[in-house]
CSV table of C-alpha atoms in Angstrom, one decimal:
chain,number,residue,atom,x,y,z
A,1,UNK,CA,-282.1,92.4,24.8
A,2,UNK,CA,-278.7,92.8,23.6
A,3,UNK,CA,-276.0,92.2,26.7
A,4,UNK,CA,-274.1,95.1,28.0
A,5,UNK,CA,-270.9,95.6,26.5
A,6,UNK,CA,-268.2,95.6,29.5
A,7,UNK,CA,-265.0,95.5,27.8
A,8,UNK,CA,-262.9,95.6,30.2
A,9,UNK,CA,-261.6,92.4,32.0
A,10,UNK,CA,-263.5,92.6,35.3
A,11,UNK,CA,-266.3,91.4,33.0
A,12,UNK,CA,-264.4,88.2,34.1
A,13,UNK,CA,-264.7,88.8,37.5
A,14,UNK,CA,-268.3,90.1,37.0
A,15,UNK,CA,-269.2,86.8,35.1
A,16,UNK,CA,-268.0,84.7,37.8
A,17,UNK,CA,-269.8,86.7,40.6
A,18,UNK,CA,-273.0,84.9,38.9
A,19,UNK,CA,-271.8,81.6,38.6
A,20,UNK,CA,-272.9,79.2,41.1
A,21,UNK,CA,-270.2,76.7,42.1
A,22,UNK,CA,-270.5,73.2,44.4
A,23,UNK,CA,-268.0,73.2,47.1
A,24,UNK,CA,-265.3,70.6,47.6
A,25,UNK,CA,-262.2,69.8,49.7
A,26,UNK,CA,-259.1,68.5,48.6
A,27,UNK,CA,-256.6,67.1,50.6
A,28,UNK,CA,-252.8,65.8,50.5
A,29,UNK,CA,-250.1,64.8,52.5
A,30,UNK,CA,-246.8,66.3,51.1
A,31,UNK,CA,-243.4,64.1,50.7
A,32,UNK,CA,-242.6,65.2,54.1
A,33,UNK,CA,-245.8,63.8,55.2
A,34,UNK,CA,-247.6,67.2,55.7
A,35,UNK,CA,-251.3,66.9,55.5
A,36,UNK,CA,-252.4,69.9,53.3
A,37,UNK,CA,-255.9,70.6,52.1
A,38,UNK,CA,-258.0,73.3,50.5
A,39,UNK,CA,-261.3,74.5,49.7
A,40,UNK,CA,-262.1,74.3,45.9
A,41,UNK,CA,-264.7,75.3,43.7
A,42,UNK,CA,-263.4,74.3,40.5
A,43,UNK,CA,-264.2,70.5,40.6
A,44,UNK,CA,-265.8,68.9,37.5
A,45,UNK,CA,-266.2,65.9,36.4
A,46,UNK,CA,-264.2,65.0,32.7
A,47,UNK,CA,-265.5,61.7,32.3
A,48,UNK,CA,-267.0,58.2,33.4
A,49,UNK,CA,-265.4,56.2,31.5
A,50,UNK,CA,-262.6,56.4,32.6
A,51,UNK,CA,-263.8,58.4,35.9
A,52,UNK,CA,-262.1,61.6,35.6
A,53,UNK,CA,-261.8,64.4,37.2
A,54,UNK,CA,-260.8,68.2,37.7
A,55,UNK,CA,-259.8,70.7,39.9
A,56,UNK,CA,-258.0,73.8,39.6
A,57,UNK,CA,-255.8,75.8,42.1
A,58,UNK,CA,-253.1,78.2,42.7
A,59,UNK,CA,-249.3,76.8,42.6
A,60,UNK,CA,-248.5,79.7,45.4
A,61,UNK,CA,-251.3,77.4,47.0
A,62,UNK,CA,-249.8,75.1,50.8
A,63,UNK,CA,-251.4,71.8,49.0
A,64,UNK,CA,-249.0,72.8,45.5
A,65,UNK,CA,-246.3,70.6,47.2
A,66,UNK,CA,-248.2,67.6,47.7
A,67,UNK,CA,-250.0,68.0,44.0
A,68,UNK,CA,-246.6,68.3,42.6
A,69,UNK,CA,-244.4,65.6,44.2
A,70,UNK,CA,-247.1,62.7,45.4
A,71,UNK,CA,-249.6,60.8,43.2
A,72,UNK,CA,-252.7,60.8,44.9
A,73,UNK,CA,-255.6,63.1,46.8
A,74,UNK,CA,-258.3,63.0,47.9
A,75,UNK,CA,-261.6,64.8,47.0
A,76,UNK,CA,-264.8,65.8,49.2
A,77,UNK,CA,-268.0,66.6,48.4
A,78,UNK,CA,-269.5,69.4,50.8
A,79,UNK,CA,-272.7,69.3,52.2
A,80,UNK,CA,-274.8,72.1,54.0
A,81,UNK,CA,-273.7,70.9,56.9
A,82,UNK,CA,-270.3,71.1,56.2
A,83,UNK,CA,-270.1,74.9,56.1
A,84,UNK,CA,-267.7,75.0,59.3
A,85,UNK,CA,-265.0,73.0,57.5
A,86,UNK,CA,-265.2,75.1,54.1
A,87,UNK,CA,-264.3,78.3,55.9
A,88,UNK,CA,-261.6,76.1,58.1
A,89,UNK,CA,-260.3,74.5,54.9
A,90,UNK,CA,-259.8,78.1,53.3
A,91,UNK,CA,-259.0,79.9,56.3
A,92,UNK,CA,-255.4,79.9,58.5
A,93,UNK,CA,-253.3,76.7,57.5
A,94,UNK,CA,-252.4,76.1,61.0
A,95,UNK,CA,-256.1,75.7,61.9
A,96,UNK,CA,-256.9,73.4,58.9
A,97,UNK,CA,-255.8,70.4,60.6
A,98,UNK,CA,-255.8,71.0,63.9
A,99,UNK,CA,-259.0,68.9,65.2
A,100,UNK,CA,-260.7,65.6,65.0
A,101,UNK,CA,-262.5,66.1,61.8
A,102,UNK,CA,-260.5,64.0,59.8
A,103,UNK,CA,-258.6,61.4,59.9
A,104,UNK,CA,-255.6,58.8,58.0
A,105,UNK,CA,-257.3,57.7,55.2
A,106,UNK,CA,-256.5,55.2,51.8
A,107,UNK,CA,-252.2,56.0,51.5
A,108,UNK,CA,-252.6,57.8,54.8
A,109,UNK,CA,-254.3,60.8,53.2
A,110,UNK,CA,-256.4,63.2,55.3
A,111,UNK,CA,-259.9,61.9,55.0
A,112,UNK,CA,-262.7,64.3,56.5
A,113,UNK,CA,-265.1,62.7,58.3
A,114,UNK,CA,-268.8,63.5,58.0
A,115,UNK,CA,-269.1,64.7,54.3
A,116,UNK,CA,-271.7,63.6,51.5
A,117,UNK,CA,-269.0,61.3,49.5
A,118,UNK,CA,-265.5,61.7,49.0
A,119,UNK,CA,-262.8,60.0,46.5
A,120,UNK,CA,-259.8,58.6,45.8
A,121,UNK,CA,-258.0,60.5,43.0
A,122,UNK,CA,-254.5,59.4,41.4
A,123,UNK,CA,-252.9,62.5,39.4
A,124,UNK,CA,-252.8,61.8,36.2
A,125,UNK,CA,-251.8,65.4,34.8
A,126,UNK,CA,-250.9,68.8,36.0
A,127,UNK,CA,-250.6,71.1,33.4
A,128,UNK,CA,-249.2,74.4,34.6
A,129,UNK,CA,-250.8,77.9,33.5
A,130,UNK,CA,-249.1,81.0,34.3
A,131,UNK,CA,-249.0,81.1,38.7
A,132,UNK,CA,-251.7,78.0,38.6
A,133,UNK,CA,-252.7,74.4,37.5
A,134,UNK,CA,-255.1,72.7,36.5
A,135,UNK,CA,-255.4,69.0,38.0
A,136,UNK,CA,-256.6,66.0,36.4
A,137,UNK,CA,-257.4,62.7,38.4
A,138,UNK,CA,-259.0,59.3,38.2
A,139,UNK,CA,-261.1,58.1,40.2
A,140,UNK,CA,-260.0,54.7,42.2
A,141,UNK,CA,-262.0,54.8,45.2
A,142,UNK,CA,-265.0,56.5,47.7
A,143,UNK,CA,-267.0,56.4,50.0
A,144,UNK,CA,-270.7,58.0,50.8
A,145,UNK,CA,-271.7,59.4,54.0
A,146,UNK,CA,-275.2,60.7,55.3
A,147,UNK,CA,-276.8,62.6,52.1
A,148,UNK,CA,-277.2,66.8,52.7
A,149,UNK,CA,-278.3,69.3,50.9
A,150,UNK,CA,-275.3,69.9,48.2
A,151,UNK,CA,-273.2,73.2,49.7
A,152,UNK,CA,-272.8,75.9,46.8
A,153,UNK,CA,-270.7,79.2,46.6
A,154,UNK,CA,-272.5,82.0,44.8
A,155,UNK,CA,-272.0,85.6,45.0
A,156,UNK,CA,-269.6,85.2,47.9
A,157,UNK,CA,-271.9,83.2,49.9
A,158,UNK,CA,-272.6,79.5,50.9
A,159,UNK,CA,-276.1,78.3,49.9
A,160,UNK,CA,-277.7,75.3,49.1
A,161,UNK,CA,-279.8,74.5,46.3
A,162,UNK,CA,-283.5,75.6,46.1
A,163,UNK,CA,-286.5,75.7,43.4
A,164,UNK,CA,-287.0,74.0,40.2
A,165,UNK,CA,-286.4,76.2,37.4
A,166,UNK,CA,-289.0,76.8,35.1
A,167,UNK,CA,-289.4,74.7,32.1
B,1,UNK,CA,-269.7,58.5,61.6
B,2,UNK,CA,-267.2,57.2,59.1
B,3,UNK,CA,-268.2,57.3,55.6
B,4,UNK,CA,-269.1,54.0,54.1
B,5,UNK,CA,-267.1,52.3,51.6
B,6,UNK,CA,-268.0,52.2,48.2
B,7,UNK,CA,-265.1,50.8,46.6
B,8,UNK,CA,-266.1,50.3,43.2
B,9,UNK,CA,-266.1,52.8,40.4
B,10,UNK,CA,-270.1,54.0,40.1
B,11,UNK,CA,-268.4,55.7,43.5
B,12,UNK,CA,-267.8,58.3,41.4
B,13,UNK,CA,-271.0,58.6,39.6
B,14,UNK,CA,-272.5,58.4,43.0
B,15,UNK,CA,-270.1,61.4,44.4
B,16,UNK,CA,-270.9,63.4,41.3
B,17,UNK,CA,-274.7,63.4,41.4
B,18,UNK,CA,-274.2,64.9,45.2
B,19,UNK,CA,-272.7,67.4,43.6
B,20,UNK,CA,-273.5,70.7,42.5
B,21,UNK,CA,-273.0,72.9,39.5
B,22,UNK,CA,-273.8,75.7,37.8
B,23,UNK,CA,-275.1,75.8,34.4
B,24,UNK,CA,-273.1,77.3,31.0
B,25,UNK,CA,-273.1,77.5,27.4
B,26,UNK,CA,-269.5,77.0,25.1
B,27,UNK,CA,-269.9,78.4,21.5
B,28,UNK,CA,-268.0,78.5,18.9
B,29,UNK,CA,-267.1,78.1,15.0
B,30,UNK,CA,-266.1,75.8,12.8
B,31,UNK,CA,-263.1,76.5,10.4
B,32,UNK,CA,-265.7,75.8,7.7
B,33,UNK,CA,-268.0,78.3,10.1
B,34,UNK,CA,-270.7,76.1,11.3
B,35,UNK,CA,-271.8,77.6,14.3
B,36,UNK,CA,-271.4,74.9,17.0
B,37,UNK,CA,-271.7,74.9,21.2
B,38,UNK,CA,-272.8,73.1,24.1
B,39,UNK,CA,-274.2,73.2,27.6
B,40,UNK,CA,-271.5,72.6,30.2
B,41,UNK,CA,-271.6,72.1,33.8
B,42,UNK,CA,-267.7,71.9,34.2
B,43,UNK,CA,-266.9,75.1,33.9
B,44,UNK,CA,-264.4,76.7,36.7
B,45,UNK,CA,-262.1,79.8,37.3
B,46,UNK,CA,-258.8,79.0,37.3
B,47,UNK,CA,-257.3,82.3,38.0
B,48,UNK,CA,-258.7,86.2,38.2
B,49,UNK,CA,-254.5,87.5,37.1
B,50,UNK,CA,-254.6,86.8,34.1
B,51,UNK,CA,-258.3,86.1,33.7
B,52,UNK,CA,-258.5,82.3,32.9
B,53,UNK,CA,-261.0,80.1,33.2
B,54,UNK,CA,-261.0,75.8,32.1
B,55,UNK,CA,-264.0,73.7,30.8
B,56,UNK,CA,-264.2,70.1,29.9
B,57,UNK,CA,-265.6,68.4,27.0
B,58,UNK,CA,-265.7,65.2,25.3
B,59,UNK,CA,-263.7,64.9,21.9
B,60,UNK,CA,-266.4,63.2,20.0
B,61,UNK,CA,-268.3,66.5,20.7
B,62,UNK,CA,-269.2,68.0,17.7
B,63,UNK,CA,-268.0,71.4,19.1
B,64,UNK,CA,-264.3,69.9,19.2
B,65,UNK,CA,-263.2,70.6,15.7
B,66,UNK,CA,-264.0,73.8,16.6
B,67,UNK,CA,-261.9,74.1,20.0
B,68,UNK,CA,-259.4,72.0,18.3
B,69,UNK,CA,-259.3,74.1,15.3
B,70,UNK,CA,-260.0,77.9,15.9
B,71,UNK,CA,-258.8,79.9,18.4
B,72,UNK,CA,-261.7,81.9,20.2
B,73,UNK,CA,-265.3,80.9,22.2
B,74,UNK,CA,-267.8,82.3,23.8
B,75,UNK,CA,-269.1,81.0,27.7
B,76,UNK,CA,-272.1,82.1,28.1
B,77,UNK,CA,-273.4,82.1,31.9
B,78,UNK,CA,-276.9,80.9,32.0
B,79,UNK,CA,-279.6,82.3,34.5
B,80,UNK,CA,-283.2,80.5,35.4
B,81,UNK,CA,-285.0,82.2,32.3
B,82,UNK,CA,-282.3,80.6,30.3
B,83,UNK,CA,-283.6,76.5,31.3
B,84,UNK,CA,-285.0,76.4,27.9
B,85,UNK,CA,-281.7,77.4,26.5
B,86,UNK,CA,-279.7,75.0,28.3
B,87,UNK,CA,-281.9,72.0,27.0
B,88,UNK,CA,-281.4,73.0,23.5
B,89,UNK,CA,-277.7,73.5,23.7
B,90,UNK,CA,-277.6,69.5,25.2
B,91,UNK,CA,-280.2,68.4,22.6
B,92,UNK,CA,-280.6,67.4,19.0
B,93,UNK,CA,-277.2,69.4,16.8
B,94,UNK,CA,-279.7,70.5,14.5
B,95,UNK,CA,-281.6,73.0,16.5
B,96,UNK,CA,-279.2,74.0,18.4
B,97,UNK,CA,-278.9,77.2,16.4
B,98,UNK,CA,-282.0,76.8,14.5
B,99,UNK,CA,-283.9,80.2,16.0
B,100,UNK,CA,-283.3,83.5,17.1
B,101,UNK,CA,-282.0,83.0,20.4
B,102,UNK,CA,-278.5,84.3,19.0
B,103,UNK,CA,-276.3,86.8,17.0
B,104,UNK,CA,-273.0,87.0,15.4
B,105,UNK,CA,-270.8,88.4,18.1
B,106,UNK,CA,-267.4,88.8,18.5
B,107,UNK,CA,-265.3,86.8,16.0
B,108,UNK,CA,-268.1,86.4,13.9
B,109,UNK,CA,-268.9,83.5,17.1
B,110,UNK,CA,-272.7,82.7,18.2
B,111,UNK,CA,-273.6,85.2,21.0
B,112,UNK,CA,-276.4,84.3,22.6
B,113,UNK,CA,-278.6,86.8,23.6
B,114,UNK,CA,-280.7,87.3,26.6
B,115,UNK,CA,-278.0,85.3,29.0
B,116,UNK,CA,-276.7,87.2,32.2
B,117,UNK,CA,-272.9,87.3,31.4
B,118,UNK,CA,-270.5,86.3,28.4
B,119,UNK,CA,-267.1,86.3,28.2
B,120,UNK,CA,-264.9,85.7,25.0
B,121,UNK,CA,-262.1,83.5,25.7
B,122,UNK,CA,-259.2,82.7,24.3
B,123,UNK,CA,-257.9,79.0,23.9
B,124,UNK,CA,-254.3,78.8,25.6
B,125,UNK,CA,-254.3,75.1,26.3
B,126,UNK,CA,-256.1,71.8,25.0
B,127,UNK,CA,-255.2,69.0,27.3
B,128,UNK,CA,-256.6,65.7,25.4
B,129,UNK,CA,-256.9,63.1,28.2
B,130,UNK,CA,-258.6,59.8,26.9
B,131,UNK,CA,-261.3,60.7,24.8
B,132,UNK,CA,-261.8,64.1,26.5
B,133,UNK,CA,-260.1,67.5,26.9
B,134,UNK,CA,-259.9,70.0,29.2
B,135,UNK,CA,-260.2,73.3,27.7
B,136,UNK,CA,-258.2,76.5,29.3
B,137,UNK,CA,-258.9,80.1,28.4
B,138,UNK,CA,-258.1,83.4,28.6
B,139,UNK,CA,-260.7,85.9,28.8
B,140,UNK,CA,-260.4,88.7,26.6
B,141,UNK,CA,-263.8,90.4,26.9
B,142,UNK,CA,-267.3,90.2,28.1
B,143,UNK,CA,-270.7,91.8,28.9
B,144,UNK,CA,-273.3,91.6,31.4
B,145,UNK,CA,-277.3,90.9,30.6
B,146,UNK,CA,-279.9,91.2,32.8
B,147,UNK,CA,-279.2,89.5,36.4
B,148,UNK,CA,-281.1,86.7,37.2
B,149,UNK,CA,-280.7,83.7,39.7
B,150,UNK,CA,-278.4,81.5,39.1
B,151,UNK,CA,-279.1,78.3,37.1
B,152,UNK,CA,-277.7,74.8,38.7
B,153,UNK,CA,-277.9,71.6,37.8
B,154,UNK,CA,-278.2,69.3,40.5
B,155,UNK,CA,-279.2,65.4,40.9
B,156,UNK,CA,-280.6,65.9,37.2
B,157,UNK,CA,-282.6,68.2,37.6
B,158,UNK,CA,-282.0,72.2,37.1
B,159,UNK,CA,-282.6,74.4,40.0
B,160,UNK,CA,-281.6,78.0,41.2
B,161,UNK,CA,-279.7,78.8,44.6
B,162,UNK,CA,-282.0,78.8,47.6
B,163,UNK,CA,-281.2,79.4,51.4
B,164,UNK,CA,-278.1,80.1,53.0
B,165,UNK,CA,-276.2,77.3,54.9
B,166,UNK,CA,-276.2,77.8,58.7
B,167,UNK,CA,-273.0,79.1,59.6
């Protein structure tokens, strides 16, 4: 089977729709001392050796500040049970702190409480793309919680991971 | 509960193998034109206006003289019928493209066929960090196969999305 031609640039949006992403949160505390976080699906890893990392994100984005003018954030790794803080950490930004799911964490970053693993990540570049940026960290620290089921985002909807594909 | 402390590095290795990803496939071609690619589990949207999208990869990749060098690839999305496909893209360089499992597609770049989405991208950025880079495209056209679950890779293994996580 040859694949469709779709020529026209939702094929990007179309392509994406069947992507399957894992779901993280990343948090900051802005020079002001703001804590700022959103949910991200763009995390990857870059390397081990050194541990690197990558997310992406908007720079029209409430966290922008904190990526642009301090040095460090912090990532978390969702879980299914988690769910509840995805949709908090991408939904008002009044409501994303308000509550006791977090708390000060290394350089008095917002740590939430009760994920899979999180880590430390020191910026190490931000290279700006049209209105965006992609992020690139190491890795100095973490910390492992209670294992879950990893949390995905597919086709505008949380899921966790099921079968084994077939060989 | 507070998460526990991991302090040392394989923190990161630990984080990563809680974390989820879904599975795709970076072609392209040498200046020479030696059809090259990879499987890649890094890759992310970065924004939908324009449409970009990032991927990582390692510079001793054999696919780098052709990111470095050339100007378009191909990201292929891959589905569960595709498992086979994504194995042979991370194994031996010499069978990667040793079959039928591909045409000359746009750019005269391997298409492979049979794969639920494509999109030709456009290299705007290489961002070398240590021995790696992260990759940035824009996407310039696409097509759509036949849809098919989702393939993840997960903890080492390759799965496809299961249930949805409770609300």
């Amino acid at each position: 089977m040859e694949p469709h031609d779709a020529p026209d640039l939702s094929a990007f949006k179309l392509a994406f729709r069947r992507h399957a992403a894992g779901v993280a949160v990343v948090t900051g505390r802005t020079a002001e001392g703001v804590p700022v976080g959103f949910t991200a699906t763009s995390l990857a890893s870059l390397a081990a050796v050194p541990p690197l990392a990558t997310f992406n994100m908007a720079r029209i984005s409430t966290a922008w500040p904190a990526v642009e003018h301090t040095d460090h954030v912090i990532i978390h790794l969702l879980g299914a049970r988690n769910r509840a803080l995805a949709d908090r950490l991408s939904g008002p930004h009044d409501a994303r702190f308000a509550g006791d799911h977090w708390v000060p964490g290394p350089h008095d970053l917002p740590l939430l409480t009760d994920v899979p693993a999180w880590m430390l990540g020191r910026i190490v570049e931000r290279v700006r793309v049209a209105d965006n940026a992609v992020v690139v960290v190491q890795i100095e620290d973490g910390g492992l919680g209670d294992e879950d089921a990893a949390l995905l985002y597919h086709e505008r909807r949380y899921l966790t991971p099921g079968e084994l594909a077939a060989e």
